[in-house]
GROMACS .gro file of C-alpha atoms in nm:
model
  297
    1LEU     CA    1   1.911   0.265   1.243
    2PRO     CA    2   1.690   0.193   1.555
    3LEU     CA    3   1.886   0.025   1.833
    4PHE     CA    4   1.680  -0.296   1.766
    5LEU     CA    5   1.844  -0.360   1.438
    6HIS     CA    6   2.170  -0.487   1.560
    7LEU     CA    7   2.241  -0.827   1.406
    8PRO     CA    8   2.134  -1.130   1.607
    9GLY     CA    9   2.418  -1.224   1.851
   10THR     CA   10   2.552  -0.868   1.890
   11SER     CA   11   2.458  -0.751   2.234
   12GLU     CA   12   2.635  -0.417   2.262
   13GLU     CA   13   2.413  -0.095   2.201
   14VAL     CA   14   2.557   0.167   1.997
   15ALA     CA   15   2.519   0.509   2.172
   16PRO     CA   16   2.299   0.744   1.973
   17PRO     CA   17   2.497   1.011   1.790
   18LEU     CA   18   2.566   1.313   2.011
   19GLN     CA   19   2.459   1.573   1.767
   20GLN     CA   20   2.117   1.476   1.621
   21SER     CA   21   1.918   1.752   1.437
   22PHE     CA   22   1.544   1.731   1.455
   23MET     CA   23   1.284   1.896   1.219
   24ILE     CA   24   0.902   1.886   1.207
   25PRO     CA   25   0.791   1.605   0.970
   26LYS     CA   26   0.602   1.702   0.662
   27LYS     CA   27   0.395   1.506   0.413
   28GLU     CA   28   0.632   1.368   0.148
   29ILE     CA   29   0.405   1.106  -0.034
   30ASN     CA   30   0.189   1.323  -0.249
   31MET     CA   31   0.163   1.125  -0.581
   32VAL     CA   32   0.183   0.773  -0.681
   33SER     CA   33   0.542   0.813  -0.803
   34ASP     CA   34   0.655   0.907  -0.444
   35MET     CA   35   0.555   0.546  -0.337
   36ALA     CA   36   0.872   0.425  -0.508
   37LYS     CA   37   1.091   0.678  -0.333
   38TRP     CA   38   0.936   0.577  -0.003
   39LYS     CA   39   0.998   0.213  -0.063
   40ARG     CA   40   1.368   0.275  -0.125
   41SER     CA   41   1.411   0.509   0.173
   42GLN     CA   42   1.609   0.436   0.497
   43ALA     CA   43   1.279   0.527   0.667
   44TYR     CA   44   1.091   0.236   0.502
   45ALA     CA   45   1.381   0.004   0.596
   46ASP     CA   46   1.391   0.134   0.933
   47TYR     CA   47   0.994   0.102   0.981
   48MET     CA   48   0.975  -0.243   0.840
   49GLY     CA   49   1.277  -0.350   1.025
   50PHE     CA   50   1.114  -0.234   1.346
   51ILE     CA   51   0.795  -0.431   1.270
   52LEU     CA   52   0.981  -0.736   1.196
   53THR     CA   53   1.209  -0.729   1.492
   54LEU     CA   54   0.906  -0.688   1.721
   55ASN     CA   55   0.748  -0.980   1.530
   56GLU     CA   56   1.044  -1.203   1.629
   57GLY     CA   57   1.057  -1.063   1.972
   58VAL     CA   58   0.693  -1.182   2.059
   59ARG     CA   59   0.714  -1.510   1.889
   60GLY     CA   60   0.545  -1.792   2.088
   61LYS     CA   61   0.493  -1.559   2.387
   62LYS     CA   62   0.180  -1.471   2.577
   63LEU     CA   63   0.059  -1.134   2.672
   64THR     CA   64   0.057  -1.245   3.037
   65CYS     CA   65   0.421  -1.366   3.043
   66GLU     CA   66   0.694  -1.198   3.243
   67TYR     CA   67   0.913  -0.920   3.062
   68LYS     CA   68   1.114  -0.620   3.172
   69VAL     CA   69   0.928  -0.300   3.207
   70SER     CA   70   1.155   0.004   3.190
   71GLU     CA   71   1.091   0.370   3.292
   72PRO     CA   72   1.015   0.494   2.957
   73ILE     CA   73   0.757   0.197   2.901
   74GLU     CA   74   0.600   0.310   3.244
   75LYS     CA   75   0.587   0.676   3.110
   76LEU     CA   76   0.439   0.560   2.770
   77VAL     CA   77   0.161   0.371   2.941
   78ALA     CA   78   0.095   0.685   3.164
   79LEU     CA   79   0.070   0.883   2.846
   80LEU     CA   80  -0.193   0.654   2.691
   81ASN     CA   81  -0.375   0.656   3.035
   82THR     CA   82  -0.404   1.030   2.999
   83LEU     CA   83  -0.550   1.010   2.644
   84ASP     CA   84  -0.800   0.741   2.799
   85ARG     CA   85  -0.900   0.976   3.085
   86TRP     CA   86  -0.971   1.270   2.838
   87ILE     CA   87  -1.210   1.048   2.653
   88ASP     CA   88  -1.421   1.006   2.991
   89GLU     CA   89  -1.395   1.386   3.024
   90THR     CA   90  -1.534   1.445   2.670
   91PRO     CA   91  -1.863   1.243   2.646
   92PRO     CA   92  -2.014   1.221   2.289
   93VAL     CA   93  -2.255   1.508   2.201
   94ASP     CA   94  -2.626   1.462   2.085
   95GLN     CA   95  -2.619   1.502   1.696
   96PRO     CA   96  -2.833   1.385   1.415
   97SER     CA   97  -2.589   1.165   1.231
   98ARG     CA   98  -2.513   0.838   1.383
   99PHE     CA   99  -2.137   0.823   1.291
  100GLY     CA  100  -1.848   1.045   1.360
  101ASN     CA  101  -1.944   1.214   1.681
  102LYS     CA  102  -1.816   1.569   1.680
  103ALA     CA  103  -1.701   1.547   2.046
  104PHE     CA  104  -1.407   1.372   1.897
  105ARG     CA  105  -1.275   1.698   1.764
  106THR     CA  106  -1.289   1.850   2.118
  107TRP     CA  107  -1.101   1.547   2.236
  108TYR     CA  108  -0.835   1.580   1.940
  109ALA     CA  109  -0.783   1.949   2.004
  110LYS     CA  110  -0.675   1.874   2.357
  111LEU     CA  111  -0.414   1.614   2.212
  112ASP     CA  112  -0.302   1.877   1.941
  113GLN     CA  113  -0.241   2.116   2.221
  114GLU     CA  114  -0.073   1.893   2.471
  115ALA     CA  115   0.115   1.652   2.254
  116GLU     CA  116   0.471   1.797   2.280
  117LYS     CA  117   0.435   1.822   2.669
  118LEU     CA  118   0.320   1.448   2.673
  119VAL     CA  119   0.612   1.353   2.455
  120ALA     CA  120   0.845   1.561   2.679
  121THR     CA  121   0.740   1.353   2.989
  122VAL     CA  122   0.874   1.031   2.806
  123ILE     CA  123   1.203   1.161   2.679
  124PRO     CA  124   1.510   1.261   2.889
  125LYS     CA  125   1.600   1.645   2.921
  126HIS     CA  126   1.902   1.618   2.693
  127LEU     CA  127   1.684   1.498   2.408
  128ALA     CA  128   1.415   1.765   2.459
  129ASP     CA  129   1.482   1.897   2.097
  130ALA     CA  130   1.327   1.582   1.970
  131ALA     CA  131   0.976   1.643   2.126
  132PRO     CA  132   0.840   1.851   1.845
  133GLU     CA  133   0.934   1.610   1.573
  134VAL     CA  134   0.824   1.294   1.761
  135ALA     CA  135   0.500   1.448   1.877
  136VAL     CA  136   0.378   1.473   1.511
  137TYR     CA  137   0.370   1.095   1.501
  138LEU     CA  138   0.172   1.080   1.815
  139LYS     CA  139  -0.089   1.337   1.690
  140GLU     CA  140  -0.126   1.136   1.359
  141SER     CA  141  -0.182   0.816   1.545
  142VAL     CA  142  -0.523   0.876   1.677
  143GLY     CA  143  -0.737   0.934   1.375
  144ASN     CA  144  -0.841   1.239   1.171
  145SER     CA  145  -1.019   1.507   1.331
  146THR     CA  146  -1.197   1.661   1.015
  147ARG     CA  147  -1.316   1.319   0.897
  148ILE     CA  148  -1.361   1.166   1.238
  149ASP     CA  149  -1.219   0.844   1.096
  150TYR     CA  150  -0.942   0.613   1.202
  151GLY     CA  151  -0.756   0.330   1.006
  152THR     CA  152  -0.420   0.140   0.960
  153GLY     CA  153  -0.248   0.458   0.853
  154HIS     CA  154  -0.289   0.610   1.193
  155GLU     CA  155  -0.186   0.287   1.344
  156ALA     CA  156   0.134   0.303   1.133
  157ALA     CA  157   0.190   0.650   1.273
  158PHE     CA  158   0.190   0.514   1.618
  159ALA     CA  159   0.440   0.232   1.517
  160ALA     CA  160   0.655   0.502   1.370
  161PHE     CA  161   0.620   0.714   1.691
  162LEU     CA  162   0.762   0.409   1.887
  163CYS     CA  163   1.023   0.361   1.614
  164CYS     CA  164   1.135   0.714   1.666
  165LEU     CA  165   1.177   0.676   2.029
  166CYS     CA  166   1.398   0.370   1.952
  167LYS     CA  167   1.617   0.575   1.713
  168ILE     CA  168   1.681   0.841   1.964
  169GLY     CA  169   1.766   0.569   2.230
  170VAL     CA  170   1.462   0.604   2.460
  171LEU     CA  171   1.349   0.272   2.402
  172ARG     CA  172   1.623  -0.011   2.411
  173VAL     CA  173   1.663  -0.357   2.267
  174ASP     CA  174   1.537  -0.528   2.587
  175ASP     CA  175   1.215  -0.329   2.581
  176GLN     CA  176   1.086  -0.530   2.276
  177MET     CA  177   0.832  -0.736   2.451
  178ALA     CA  178   0.705  -0.446   2.664
  179ILE     CA  179   0.678  -0.222   2.361
  180VAL     CA  180   0.414  -0.477   2.214
  181PHE     CA  181   0.255  -0.622   2.509
  182LYS     CA  182   0.232  -0.313   2.731
  183VAL     CA  183   0.258  -0.006   2.530
  184PHE     CA  184   0.098  -0.125   2.195
  185ASN     CA  185  -0.162  -0.320   2.364
  186ARG     CA  186  -0.258  -0.037   2.572
  187TYR     CA  187  -0.279   0.189   2.269
  188LEU     CA  188  -0.517  -0.069   2.104
  189GLU     CA  189  -0.747  -0.040   2.411
  190VAL     CA  190  -0.754   0.341   2.397
  191MET     CA  191  -0.821   0.313   2.018
  192ARG     CA  192  -1.111   0.072   2.069
  193LYS     CA  193  -1.268   0.312   2.324
  194LEU     CA  194  -1.224   0.598   2.077
  195GLN     CA  195  -1.372   0.405   1.802
  196LYS     CA  196  -1.683   0.305   2.020
  197THR     CA  197  -1.746   0.641   2.206
  198TYR     CA  198  -1.713   0.852   1.892
  199ARG     CA  199  -1.838   0.591   1.649
  200MET     CA  200  -1.545   0.680   1.417
  201GLU     CA  201  -1.563   0.585   1.054
  202PRO     CA  202  -1.297   0.331   0.917
  203ALA     CA  203  -1.036   0.530   0.726
  204GLY     CA  204  -0.957   0.386   0.374
  205SER     CA  205  -1.126   0.057   0.459
  206GLN     CA  206  -1.159  -0.186   0.180
  207GLY     CA  207  -1.494  -0.312   0.351
  208VAL     CA  208  -1.524  -0.680   0.333
  209TRP     CA  209  -1.189  -0.726   0.130
  210GLY     CA  210  -0.992  -0.560   0.403
  211LEU     CA  211  -0.839  -0.760   0.705
  212ASP     CA  212  -1.013  -0.545   0.956
  213ASP     CA  213  -1.183  -0.191   0.947
  214PHE     CA  214  -0.925  -0.051   1.190
  215GLN     CA  215  -0.596  -0.243   1.280
  216PHE     CA  216  -0.338  -0.452   1.107
  217LEU     CA  217  -0.027  -0.484   1.324
  218PRO     CA  218  -0.193  -0.676   1.602
  219PHE     CA  219  -0.280  -0.954   1.371
  220ILE     CA  220   0.076  -0.966   1.248
  221TRP     CA  221   0.223  -0.976   1.591
  222GLY     CA  222  -0.051  -1.172   1.736
  223SER     CA  223  -0.005  -1.441   1.486
  224SER     CA  224   0.358  -1.463   1.572
  225GLN     CA  225   0.254  -1.509   1.945
  226LEU     CA  226   0.060  -1.817   1.835
  227ILE     CA  227   0.345  -1.980   1.631
  228ASP     CA  228   0.407  -2.330   1.769
  229HIS     CA  229   0.114  -2.326   2.002
  230PRO     CA  230   0.047  -2.667   2.131
  231ASN     CA  231  -0.325  -2.683   2.058
  232LEU     CA  232  -0.448  -2.341   1.913
  233GLU     CA  233  -0.453  -2.359   1.531
  234PRO     CA  234  -0.567  -2.086   1.289
  235ARG     CA  235  -0.899  -2.277   1.244
  236HIS     CA  236  -0.983  -2.225   1.607
  237PHE     CA  237  -0.999  -1.847   1.611
  238VAL     CA  238  -1.339  -1.848   1.452
  239ASP     CA  239  -1.467  -2.050   1.749
  240GLU     CA  240  -1.615  -1.832   1.996
  241LYS     CA  241  -1.542  -2.053   2.301
  242VAL     CA  242  -1.178  -2.054   2.214
  243VAL     CA  243  -1.166  -1.684   2.170
  244ASN     CA  244  -1.344  -1.614   2.511
  245GLU     CA  245  -1.103  -1.857   2.694
  246ASN     CA  246  -0.775  -1.718   2.536
  247HIS     CA  247  -0.814  -1.370   2.428
  248LYS     CA  248  -0.626  -1.224   2.740
  249ASP     CA  249  -0.324  -1.416   2.631
  250PHE     CA  250  -0.317  -1.346   2.251
  251MET     CA  251  -0.359  -1.008   2.080
  252PHE     CA  252  -0.486  -1.192   1.767
  253LEU     CA  253  -0.791  -1.315   1.974
  254GLU     CA  254  -0.846  -0.980   2.135
  255CYS     CA  255  -0.890  -0.836   1.788
  256ILE     CA  256  -1.133  -1.110   1.681
  257LEU     CA  257  -1.334  -1.051   2.007
  258PHE     CA  258  -1.374  -0.682   1.933
  259ILE     CA  259  -1.482  -0.744   1.581
  260THR     CA  260  -1.745  -0.980   1.702
  261GLU     CA  261  -1.857  -0.735   1.958
  262MET     CA  262  -1.898  -0.446   1.688
  263LYS     CA  263  -2.048  -0.659   1.401
  264THR     CA  264  -2.366  -0.874   1.357
  265GLY     CA  265  -2.420  -1.155   1.124
  266PRO     CA  266  -2.210  -1.450   1.023
  267PHE     CA  267  -1.828  -1.415   1.064
  268ALA     CA  268  -1.761  -1.533   0.717
  269GLU     CA  269  -1.966  -1.250   0.568
  270HIS     CA  270  -1.857  -0.957   0.776
  271SER     CA  271  -1.489  -1.071   0.794
  272ASN     CA  272  -1.428  -1.269   0.478
  273GLN     CA  273  -1.054  -1.225   0.468
  274LEU     CA  274  -1.008  -1.340   0.820
  275TRP     CA  275  -1.246  -1.622   0.766
  276ASN     CA  276  -1.010  -1.724   0.464
  277ILE     CA  277  -0.718  -1.696   0.687
  278SER     CA  278  -0.867  -1.946   0.953
  279ALA     CA  279  -0.814  -2.213   0.676
  280VAL     CA  280  -0.441  -2.167   0.648
  281PRO     CA  281  -0.278  -2.468   0.807
  282SER     CA  282  -0.017  -2.311   1.052
  283TRP     CA  283   0.039  -1.974   1.235
  284SER     CA  284   0.381  -1.934   1.084
  285LYS     CA  285   0.216  -1.947   0.732
  286VAL     CA  286  -0.052  -1.685   0.849
  287ASN     CA  287   0.232  -1.457   0.994
  288GLN     CA  288   0.438  -1.473   0.668
  289GLY     CA  289   0.122  -1.413   0.453
  290LEU     CA  290   0.016  -1.102   0.676
  291ILE     CA  291   0.369  -0.952   0.644
  292ARG     CA  292   0.335  -0.985   0.265
  293MET     CA  293  -0.003  -0.823   0.273
  294TYR     CA  294   0.102  -0.552   0.490
  295LYS     CA  295   0.396  -0.449   0.270
  296ALA     CA  296   0.179  -0.460  -0.027
  297GLU     CA  297  -0.102  -0.245   0.147
   0.00000   0.00000   0.00000
């Protein structure tokens, strides 16, 4: 289990087992019946446990609050900064079709080539054997280079990447807030830049019936941040002024800001599910509903 998943009230961290064996992940969900196997697996329990532990960790906290930043966190941010710099070095190409700029494939090829080296900068020498396994999740987290699309499955791969780093003991219990506020938030910035620069298609989008074309987790963690806020209620996030004044503190509002930058027309039309959520009376109800929706999707 990830080091996060010790029961509340136990502070001692269990040392990772000395002899861990690593393998290159391969696709295991190939048909509908495989979903049941996934739902019963230790991996699913670890993944959802990770998401929910972080959900509790950021409850009622602003992005701008004080928290511990460990060396592995700094190194993860540096890794994401590298990906960001590669976007600048790989401008979009002139092409007839508006969407899915082919320069993304050039950018992705660089990540494909360098991923293991990048991961090796984050993990200690004695865990070097883990790099090839963990790197697969990083490569899966930035979109698909054939389709030039990005969606919540890619986002899930990044969460799994971070969960792996917890399982091997690189990230610890007291890194929780930094994982969401520093690393995941930086990841979102880089993904938004990819989406804009290469005009990536939404992957597996349910169009107007989906929550968002590209992300899901920042809505979960972002709604947790807003639980028990003295004056911001769910009905306020459709108010442009509220969003402009508070987005730097709350992940949820950053997401809303990005949607309104990317889409035109009435909010209720282009983001119907979010519009409906703005009618929910409390942030804790929003948070619980989004967790149910995430599990179902």
